[in-house]
Tab-separated table of C-alpha atoms in Angstrom:
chain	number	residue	atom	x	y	z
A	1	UNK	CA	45.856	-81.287	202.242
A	2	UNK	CA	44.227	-84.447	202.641
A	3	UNK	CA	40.344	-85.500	201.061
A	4	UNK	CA	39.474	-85.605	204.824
A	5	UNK	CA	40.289	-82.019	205.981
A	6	UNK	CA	39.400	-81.258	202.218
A	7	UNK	CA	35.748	-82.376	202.369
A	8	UNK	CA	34.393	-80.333	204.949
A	9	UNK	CA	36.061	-77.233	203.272
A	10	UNK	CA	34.131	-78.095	200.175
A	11	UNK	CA	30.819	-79.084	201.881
A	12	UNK	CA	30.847	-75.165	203.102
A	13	UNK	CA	31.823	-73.838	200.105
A	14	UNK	CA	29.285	-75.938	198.221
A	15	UNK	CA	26.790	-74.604	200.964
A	16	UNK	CA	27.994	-70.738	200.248
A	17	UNK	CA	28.123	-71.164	195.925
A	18	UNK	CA	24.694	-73.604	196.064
A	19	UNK	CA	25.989	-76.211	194.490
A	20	UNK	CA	24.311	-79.565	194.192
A	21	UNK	CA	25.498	-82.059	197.084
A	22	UNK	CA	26.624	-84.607	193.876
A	23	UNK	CA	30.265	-82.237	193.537
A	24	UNK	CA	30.466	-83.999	197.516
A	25	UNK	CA	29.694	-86.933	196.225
A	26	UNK	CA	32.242	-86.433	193.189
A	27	UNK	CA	34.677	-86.047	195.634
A	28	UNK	CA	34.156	-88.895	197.484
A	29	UNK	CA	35.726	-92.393	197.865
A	30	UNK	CA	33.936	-95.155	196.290
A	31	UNK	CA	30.954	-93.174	194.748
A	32	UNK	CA	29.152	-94.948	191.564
A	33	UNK	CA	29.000	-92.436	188.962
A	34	UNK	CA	27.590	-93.054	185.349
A	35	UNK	CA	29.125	-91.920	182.577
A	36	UNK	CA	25.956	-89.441	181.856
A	37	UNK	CA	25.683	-88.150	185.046
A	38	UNK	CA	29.540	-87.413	185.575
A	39	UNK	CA	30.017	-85.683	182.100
A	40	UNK	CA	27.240	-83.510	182.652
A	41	UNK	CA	28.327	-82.208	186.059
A	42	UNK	CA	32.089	-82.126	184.922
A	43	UNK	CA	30.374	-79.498	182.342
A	44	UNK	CA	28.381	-78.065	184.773
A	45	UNK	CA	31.110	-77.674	187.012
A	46	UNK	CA	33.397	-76.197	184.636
A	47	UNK	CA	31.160	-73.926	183.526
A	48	UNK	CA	30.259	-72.296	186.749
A	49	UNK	CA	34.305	-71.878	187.895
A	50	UNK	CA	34.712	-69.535	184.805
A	51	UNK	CA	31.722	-67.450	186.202
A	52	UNK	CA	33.503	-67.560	189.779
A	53	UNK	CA	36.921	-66.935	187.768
A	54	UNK	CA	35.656	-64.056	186.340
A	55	UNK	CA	34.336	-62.869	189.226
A	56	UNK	CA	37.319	-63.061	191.548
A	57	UNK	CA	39.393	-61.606	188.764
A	58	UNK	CA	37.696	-58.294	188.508
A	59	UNK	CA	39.390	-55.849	191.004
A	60	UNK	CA	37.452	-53.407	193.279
A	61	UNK	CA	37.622	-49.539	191.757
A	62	UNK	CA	40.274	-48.363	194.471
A	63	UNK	CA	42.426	-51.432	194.969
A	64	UNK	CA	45.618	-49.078	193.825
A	65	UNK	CA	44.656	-46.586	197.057
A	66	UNK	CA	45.961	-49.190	199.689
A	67	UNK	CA	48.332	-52.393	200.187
A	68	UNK	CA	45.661	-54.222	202.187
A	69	UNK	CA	43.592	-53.668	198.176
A	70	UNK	CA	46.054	-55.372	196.332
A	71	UNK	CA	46.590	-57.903	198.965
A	72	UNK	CA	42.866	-59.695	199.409
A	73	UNK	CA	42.817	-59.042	195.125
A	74	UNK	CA	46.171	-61.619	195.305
A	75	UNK	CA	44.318	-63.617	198.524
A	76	UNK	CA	41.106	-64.322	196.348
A	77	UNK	CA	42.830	-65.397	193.263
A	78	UNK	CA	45.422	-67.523	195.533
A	79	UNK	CA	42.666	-69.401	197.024
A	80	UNK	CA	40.748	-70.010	193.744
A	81	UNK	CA	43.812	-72.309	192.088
A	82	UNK	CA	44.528	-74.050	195.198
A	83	UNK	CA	41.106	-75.411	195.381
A	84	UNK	CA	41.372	-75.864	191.424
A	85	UNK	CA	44.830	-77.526	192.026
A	86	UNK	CA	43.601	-79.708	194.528
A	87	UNK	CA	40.695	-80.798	192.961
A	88	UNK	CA	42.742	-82.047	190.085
A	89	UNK	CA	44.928	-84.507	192.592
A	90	UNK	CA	42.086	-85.785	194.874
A	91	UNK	CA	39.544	-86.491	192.118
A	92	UNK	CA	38.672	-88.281	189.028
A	93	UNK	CA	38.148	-86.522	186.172
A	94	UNK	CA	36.265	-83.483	187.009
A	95	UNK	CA	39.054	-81.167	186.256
A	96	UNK	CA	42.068	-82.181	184.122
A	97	UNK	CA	45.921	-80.415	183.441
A	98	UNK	CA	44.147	-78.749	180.073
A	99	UNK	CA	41.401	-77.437	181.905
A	100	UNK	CA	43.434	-75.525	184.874
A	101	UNK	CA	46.103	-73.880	182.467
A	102	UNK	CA	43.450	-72.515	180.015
A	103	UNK	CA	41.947	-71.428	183.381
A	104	UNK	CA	45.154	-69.506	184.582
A	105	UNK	CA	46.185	-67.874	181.427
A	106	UNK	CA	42.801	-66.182	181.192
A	107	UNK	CA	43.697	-65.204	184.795
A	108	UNK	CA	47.246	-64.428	184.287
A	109	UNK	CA	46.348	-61.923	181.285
A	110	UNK	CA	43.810	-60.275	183.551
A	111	UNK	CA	45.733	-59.820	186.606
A	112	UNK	CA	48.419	-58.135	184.748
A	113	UNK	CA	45.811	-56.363	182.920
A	114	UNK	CA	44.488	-54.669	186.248
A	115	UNK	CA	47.876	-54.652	188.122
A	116	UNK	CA	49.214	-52.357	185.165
A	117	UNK	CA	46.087	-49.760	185.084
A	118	UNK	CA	45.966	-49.877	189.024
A	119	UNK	CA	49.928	-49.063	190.047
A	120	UNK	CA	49.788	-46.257	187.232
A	121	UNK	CA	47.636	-44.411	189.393
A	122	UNK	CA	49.648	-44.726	192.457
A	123	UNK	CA	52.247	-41.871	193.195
A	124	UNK	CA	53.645	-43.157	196.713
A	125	UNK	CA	57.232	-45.139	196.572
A	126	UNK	CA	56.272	-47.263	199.507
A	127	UNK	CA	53.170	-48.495	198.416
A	128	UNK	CA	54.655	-49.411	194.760
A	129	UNK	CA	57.926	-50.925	196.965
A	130	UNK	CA	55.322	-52.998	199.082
A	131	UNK	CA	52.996	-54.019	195.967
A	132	UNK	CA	56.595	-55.632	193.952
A	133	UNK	CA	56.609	-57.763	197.515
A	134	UNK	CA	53.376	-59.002	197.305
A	135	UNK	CA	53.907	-59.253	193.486
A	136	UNK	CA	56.743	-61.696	193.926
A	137	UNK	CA	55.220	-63.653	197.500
A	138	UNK	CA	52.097	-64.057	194.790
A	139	UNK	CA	54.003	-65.455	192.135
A	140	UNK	CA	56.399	-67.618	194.104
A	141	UNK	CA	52.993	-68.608	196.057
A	142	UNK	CA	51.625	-70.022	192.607
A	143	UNK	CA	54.758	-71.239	190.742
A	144	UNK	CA	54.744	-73.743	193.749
A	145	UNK	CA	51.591	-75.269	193.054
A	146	UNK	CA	52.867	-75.473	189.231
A	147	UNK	CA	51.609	-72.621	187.716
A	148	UNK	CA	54.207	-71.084	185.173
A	149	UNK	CA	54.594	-66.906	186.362
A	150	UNK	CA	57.003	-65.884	183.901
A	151	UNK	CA	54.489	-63.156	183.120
A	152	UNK	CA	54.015	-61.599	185.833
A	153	UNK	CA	58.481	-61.382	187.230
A	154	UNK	CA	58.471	-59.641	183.585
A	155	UNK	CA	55.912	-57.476	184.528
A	156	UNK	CA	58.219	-56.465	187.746
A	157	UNK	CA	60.596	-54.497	184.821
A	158	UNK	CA	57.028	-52.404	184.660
A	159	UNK	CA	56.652	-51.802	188.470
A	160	UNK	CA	60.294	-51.075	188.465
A	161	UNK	CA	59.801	-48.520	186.134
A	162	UNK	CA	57.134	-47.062	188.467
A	163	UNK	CA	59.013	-47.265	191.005
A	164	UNK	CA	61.607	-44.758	189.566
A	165	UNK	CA	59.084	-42.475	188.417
A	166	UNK	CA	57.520	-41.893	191.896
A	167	UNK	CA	60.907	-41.627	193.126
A	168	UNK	CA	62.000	-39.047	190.560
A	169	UNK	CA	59.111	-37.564	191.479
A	170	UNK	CA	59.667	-37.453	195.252
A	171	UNK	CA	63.181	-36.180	195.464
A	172	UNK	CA	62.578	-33.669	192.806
A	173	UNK	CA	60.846	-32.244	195.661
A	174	UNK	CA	63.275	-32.830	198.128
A	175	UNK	CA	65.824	-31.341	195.761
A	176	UNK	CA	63.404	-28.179	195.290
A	177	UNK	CA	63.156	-27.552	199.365
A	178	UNK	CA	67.321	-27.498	198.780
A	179	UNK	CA	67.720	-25.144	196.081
A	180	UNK	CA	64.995	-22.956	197.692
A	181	UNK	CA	66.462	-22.878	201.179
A	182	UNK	CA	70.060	-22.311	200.157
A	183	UNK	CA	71.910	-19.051	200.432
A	184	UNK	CA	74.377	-19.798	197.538
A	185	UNK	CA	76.958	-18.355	199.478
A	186	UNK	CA	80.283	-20.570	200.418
A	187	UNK	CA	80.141	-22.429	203.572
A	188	UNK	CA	81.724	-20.584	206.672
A	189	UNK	CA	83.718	-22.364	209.574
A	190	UNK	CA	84.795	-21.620	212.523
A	191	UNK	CA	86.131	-24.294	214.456
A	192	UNK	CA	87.043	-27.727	213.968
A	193	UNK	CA	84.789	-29.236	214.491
A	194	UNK	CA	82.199	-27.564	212.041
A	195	UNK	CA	85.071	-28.270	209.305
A	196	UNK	CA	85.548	-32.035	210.196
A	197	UNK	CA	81.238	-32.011	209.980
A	198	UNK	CA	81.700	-30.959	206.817
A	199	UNK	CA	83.953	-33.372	205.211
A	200	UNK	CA	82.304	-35.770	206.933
A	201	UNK	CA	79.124	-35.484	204.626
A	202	UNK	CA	80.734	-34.394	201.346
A	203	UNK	CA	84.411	-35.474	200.175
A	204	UNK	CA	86.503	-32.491	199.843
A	205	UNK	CA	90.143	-32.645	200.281
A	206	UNK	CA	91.732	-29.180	199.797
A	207	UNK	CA	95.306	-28.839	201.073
A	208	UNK	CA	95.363	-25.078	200.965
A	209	UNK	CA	92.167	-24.785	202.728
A	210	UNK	CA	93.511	-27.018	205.815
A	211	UNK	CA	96.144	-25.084	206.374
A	212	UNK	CA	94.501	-21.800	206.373
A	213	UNK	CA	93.327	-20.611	209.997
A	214	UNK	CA	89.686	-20.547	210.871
A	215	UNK	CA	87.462	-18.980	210.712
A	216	UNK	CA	87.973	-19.712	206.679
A	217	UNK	CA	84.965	-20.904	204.852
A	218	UNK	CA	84.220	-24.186	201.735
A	219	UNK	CA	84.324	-22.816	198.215
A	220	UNK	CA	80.839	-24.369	197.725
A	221	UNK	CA	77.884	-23.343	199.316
A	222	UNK	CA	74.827	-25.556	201.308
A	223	UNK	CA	73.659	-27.026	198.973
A	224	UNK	CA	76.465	-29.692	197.750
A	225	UNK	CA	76.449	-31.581	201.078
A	226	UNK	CA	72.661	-31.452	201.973
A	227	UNK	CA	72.426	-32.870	197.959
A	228	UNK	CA	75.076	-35.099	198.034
A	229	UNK	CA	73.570	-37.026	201.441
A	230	UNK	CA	70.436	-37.023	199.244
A	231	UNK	CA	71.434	-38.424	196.742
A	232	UNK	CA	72.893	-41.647	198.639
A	233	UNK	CA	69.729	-41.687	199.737
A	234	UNK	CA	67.707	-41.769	196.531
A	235	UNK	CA	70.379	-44.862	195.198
A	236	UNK	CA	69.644	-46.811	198.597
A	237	UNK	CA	65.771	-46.478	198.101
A	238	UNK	CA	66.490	-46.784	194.159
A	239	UNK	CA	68.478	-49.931	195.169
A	240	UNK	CA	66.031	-51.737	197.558
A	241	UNK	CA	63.526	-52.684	194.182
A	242	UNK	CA	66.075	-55.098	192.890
A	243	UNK	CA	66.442	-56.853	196.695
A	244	UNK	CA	65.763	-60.784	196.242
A	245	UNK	CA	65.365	-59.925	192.521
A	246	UNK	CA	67.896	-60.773	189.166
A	247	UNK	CA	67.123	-56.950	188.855
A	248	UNK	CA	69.857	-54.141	188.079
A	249	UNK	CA	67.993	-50.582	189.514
A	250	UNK	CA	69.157	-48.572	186.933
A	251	UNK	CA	69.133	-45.303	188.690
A	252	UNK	CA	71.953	-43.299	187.136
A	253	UNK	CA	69.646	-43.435	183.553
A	254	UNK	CA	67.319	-41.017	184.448
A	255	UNK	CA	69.502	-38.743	185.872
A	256	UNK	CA	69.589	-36.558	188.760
A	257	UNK	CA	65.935	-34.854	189.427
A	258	UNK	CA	67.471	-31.786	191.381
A	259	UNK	CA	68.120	-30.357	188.299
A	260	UNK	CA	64.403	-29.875	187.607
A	261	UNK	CA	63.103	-26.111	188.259
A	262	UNK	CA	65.734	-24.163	189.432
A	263	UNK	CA	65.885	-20.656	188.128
A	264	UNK	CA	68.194	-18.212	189.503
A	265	UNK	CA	69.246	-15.286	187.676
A	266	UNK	CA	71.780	-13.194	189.677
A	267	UNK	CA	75.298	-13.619	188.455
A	268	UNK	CA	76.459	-14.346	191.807
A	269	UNK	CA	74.147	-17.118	192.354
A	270	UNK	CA	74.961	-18.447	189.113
A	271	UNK	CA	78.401	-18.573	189.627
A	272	UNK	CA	78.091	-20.265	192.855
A	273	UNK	CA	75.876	-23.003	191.066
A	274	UNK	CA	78.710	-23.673	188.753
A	275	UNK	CA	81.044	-24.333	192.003
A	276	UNK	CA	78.386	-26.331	193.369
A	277	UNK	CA	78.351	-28.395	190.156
A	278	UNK	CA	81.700	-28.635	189.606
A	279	UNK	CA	82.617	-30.298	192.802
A	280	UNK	CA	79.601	-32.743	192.738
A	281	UNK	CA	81.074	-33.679	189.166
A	282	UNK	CA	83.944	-34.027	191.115
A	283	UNK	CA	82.117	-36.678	193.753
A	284	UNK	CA	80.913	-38.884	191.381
A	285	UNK	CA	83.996	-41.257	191.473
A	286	UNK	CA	82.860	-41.637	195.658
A	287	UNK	CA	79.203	-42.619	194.416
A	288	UNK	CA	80.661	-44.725	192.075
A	289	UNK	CA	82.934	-46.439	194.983
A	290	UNK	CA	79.529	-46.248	197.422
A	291	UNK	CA	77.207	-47.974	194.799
A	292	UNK	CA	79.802	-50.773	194.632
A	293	UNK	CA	80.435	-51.227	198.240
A	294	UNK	CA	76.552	-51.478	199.178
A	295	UNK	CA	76.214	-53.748	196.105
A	296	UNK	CA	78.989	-55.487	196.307
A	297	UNK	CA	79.469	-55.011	192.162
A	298	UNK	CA	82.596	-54.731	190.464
A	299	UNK	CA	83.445	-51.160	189.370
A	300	UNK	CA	83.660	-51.869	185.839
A	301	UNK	CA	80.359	-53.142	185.874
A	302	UNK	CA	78.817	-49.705	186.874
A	303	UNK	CA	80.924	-47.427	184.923
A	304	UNK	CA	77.601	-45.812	183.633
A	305	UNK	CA	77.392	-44.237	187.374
A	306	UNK	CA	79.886	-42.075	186.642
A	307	UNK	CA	79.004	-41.725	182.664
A	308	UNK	CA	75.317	-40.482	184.021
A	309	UNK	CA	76.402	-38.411	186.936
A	310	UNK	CA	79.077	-36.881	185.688
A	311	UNK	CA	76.876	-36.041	182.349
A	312	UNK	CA	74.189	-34.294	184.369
A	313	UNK	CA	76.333	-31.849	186.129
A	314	UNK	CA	78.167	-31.161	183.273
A	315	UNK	CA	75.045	-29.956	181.582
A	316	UNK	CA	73.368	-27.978	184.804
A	317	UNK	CA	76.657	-26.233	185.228
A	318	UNK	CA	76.893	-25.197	181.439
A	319	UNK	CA	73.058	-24.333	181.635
A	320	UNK	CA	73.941	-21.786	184.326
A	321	UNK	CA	76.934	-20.465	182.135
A	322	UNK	CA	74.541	-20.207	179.384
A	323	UNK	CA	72.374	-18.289	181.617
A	324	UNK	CA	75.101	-15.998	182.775
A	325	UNK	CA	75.888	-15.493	179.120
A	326	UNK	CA	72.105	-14.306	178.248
A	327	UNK	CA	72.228	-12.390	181.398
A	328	UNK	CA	75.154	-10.396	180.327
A	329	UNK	CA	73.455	-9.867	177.052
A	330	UNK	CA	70.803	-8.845	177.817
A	331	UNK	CA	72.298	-6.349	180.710
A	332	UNK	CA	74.829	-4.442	178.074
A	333	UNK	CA	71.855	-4.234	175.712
A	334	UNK	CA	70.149	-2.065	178.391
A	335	UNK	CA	72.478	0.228	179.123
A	336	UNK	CA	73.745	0.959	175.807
A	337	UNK	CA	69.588	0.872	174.506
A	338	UNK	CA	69.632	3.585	177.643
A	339	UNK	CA	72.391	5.688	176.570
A	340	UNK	CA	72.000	9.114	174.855
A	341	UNK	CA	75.220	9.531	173.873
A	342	UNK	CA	75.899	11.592	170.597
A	343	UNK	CA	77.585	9.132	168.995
A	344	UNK	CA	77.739	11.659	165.076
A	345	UNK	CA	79.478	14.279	167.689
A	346	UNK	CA	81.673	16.475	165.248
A	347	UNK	CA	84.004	16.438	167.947
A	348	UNK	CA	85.240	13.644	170.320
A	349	UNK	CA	84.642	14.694	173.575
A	350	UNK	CA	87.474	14.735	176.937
A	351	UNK	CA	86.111	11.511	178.627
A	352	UNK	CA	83.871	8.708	177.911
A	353	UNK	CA	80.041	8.516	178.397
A	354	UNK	CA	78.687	8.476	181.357
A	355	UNK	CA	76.586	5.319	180.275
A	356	UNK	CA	79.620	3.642	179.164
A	357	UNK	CA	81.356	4.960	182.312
A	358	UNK	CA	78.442	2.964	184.553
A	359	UNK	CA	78.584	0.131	181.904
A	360	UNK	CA	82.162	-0.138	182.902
A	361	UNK	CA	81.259	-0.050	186.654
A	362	UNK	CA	79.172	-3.425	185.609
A	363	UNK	CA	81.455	-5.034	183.978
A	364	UNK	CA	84.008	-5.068	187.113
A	365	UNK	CA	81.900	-6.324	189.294
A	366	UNK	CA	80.870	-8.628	187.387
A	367	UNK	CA	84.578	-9.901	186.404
A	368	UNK	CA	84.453	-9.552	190.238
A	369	UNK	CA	82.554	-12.275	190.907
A	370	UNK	CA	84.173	-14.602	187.524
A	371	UNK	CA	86.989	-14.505	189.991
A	372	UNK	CA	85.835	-17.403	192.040
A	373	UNK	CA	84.880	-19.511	189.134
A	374	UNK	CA	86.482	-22.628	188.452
A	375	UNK	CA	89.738	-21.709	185.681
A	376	UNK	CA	88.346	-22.745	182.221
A	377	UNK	CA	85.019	-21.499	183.085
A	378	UNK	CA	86.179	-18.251	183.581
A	379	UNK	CA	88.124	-17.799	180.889
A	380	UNK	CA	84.530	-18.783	179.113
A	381	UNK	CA	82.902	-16.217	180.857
A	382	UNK	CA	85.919	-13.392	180.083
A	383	UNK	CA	86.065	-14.271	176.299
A	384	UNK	CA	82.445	-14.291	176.250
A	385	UNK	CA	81.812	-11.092	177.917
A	386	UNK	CA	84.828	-9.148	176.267
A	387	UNK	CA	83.260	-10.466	172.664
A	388	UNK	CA	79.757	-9.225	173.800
A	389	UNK	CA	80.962	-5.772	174.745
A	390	UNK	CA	82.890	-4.886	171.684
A	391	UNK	CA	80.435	-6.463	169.159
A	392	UNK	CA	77.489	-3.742	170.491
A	393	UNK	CA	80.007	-1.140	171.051
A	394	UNK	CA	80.957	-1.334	167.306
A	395	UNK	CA	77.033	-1.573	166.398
A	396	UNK	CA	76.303	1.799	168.049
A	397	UNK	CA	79.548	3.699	167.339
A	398	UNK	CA	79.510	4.490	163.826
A	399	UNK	CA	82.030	6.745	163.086
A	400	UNK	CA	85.616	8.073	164.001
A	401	UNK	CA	84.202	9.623	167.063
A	402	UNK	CA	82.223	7.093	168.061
A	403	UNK	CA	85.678	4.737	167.937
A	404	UNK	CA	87.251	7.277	169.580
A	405	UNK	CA	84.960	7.043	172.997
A	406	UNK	CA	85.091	3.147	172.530
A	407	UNK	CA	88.700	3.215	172.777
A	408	UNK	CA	88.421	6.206	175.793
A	409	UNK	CA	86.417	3.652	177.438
A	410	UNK	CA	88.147	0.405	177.405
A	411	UNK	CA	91.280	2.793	178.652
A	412	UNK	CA	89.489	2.898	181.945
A	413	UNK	CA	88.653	0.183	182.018
């Protein structure tokens, strides 16, 4: 900008602040200035840009509510160094190098002061997405004018942070409508069609199950495809942070937030969570391949995709065989707490207790269901249950007869 478009700016603005008309004459070619006069409106001058500084520094209450907030926060802070900056190449004196940077690291500390207490309070992905765009058009805005915004690109690794929060936050509930709405019961097909749907949103190759005829139905249930989509589409919002950045979104660190609430306690659900868990284990190595095509990053530069992934199944899936575990506890401990069964009989009597009988009865269908778990799991779950059984039979039977009855028992079984 020239001094002649530039002096009418400043005669309006001197108007608006009610400045003396001797900053136009400052500011003017071939103006006689003594060396009195000239240091004691440089002071004056000075002194009243800090006020304005100050002013245009402090942010309005609810700037973190909207984008158009943070935006006329960035406009008014813009258009306070550009004048400043100007002034220092179309005038003599009245502001110098020393002058402007002790100026804009008071501002720099503020507006990274406010920007960090203002996007803590905001819980919406978009807006925090759109405020890291105007954080970087703001900095790149200033850096050309000279201004060194180190500062506020590191403070980006903050909003990032933010960022993945609100997200966490967001598809925790998106994971939640999931888990609520499924059936946890395998996937049925009966065409095609449906089948070729299917493998079209999760990978799952299964040679046994393509040749069987339909209708024939997916081991897992709902729940891994719908999760599996969503999940691609948590790393492509995770992912769009770092665009135009020297940024690495580390998603996979935080982990999965699906994982976060669920609480079913029938075996049968918990059994088909395990399936579920074990197959999206199993899909990791396609996210892994889908993170690097979209980022066009070498494999072995995001091995900690499938370190993190693979990690966080591993640990739902052995929280739900934990919770089978306590289940079955817990469910033995009733009936034998239930049973009346003599066990200081004198004599052993022809067949087992009922209880033990109905105990039994559980303990089929249960092994029932252990039938469709994954191999090593249910060998877990056998072992488990088998130890269970005989260590509470043993604490209520206490003598011969009582053995007698255990071993009656595990006969029918």
């Amino acid at each position: 900008m020239s001094s002649s478009l530039f002096l009418p700016m400043l005669r309006e603005w001197s108007r608006e602040t009610q400045y003396p008309k001797h900053i136009l004459e400052f500011c003017t070619p071939n103006t006689s200035w003594n060396s009195g006069a000239r240091e004691t409106f440089e002071s004056y001058y000075r002194k009243q840009r800090r006020k304005q500084a100050r002013l245009v520094l402090q942010p309005p209450s609810n700037m973190h509510e909207t984008l158009d907030g943070y935006r006329k926060y960035f406009n008014q802070i813009v258009g306070f160094f550009v004048v400043e900056d100007h002034i220092l190449h179309t005038t003599q004196g009245l502001v110098n190098r020393a002058y402007i940077d002790e100026l804009w690291e008071m501002a720099l500390s503020k507006t990274i002061a406010a920007l960090r207490t203002h996007s803590s309070y905001c819980s919406d992905p978009s807006l925090v997405l759109d405020l890291k765009n105007l954080i970087v058009l703001f900095a790149d805005t200033l850096q050309g004018y000279g201004f060194p915004v180190n500062q506020l690109f590191d403070m980006l690794l903050e909003v990032q942070d933010q960022y993945s929060e609100t997200l966490l936050k967001k598809w925790a509930g998106v994971f939640r409508t999931i888990l609520d709405s499924d059936n946890y019961s395998p996937i049925p097909v009966s065409n095609e069609e449906v089948y070729r749907k299917i493998v079209g949103q999760f990978p799952f190759q299964d040679a046994e199950l393509e040749k069987q005829p339909f209708p024939k139905k997916f081991p897992f249930s709902e729940f891994v495809p719908k999760v599996y989509s969503q999940i691609k589409e948590f790393i492509y919002a995770c992912l769009k942070f770092s665009e135009d950045l020297h940024l690495r979104m580390a998603w996979d660190r935080h982990g999965f937030p699906w994982q976060r609430g669920w609480n079913p306690s029938l075996p049968s659900q918990l059994v088909q969570i395990i399936i579920n868990t074990t197959h999206l284990e199993k899909s990791c190595k396609f996210l892994e391949e889908f993170i690097t095509n979209i980022t066009n990053v070498l494999p072995e530069t995001v091995h900690t995709t499938k370190l993190y992934g693979t990690t966080t199944f591993k640990d739902a899936r052995h929280a739900a065989e934990e919770e089978i575990y306590t289940n079955l506890n817990q469910k033995i401990d009733q009936f034998l707490q239930l049973a009346d069964y003599d066990w200081m009989a004198p004599e052993p009597g022809s067949r087992a207790s009922d209880y033990l009988v109905d105990l039994i009865g559980f303990l089929r269908s249960t092994f029932a269901v252990f039938t469709h778990l994954p191999g090593q799991v249910d060998v877990h779950s056998t072992m488990s249950l088998g130890l269970i059984g005989g260590n509470k039979s043993r604490k209520s039977g206490e003598n011969k007869n009582g053995i007698v009855q255990i071993s009656r028992t595990k006969e029918e079984f």
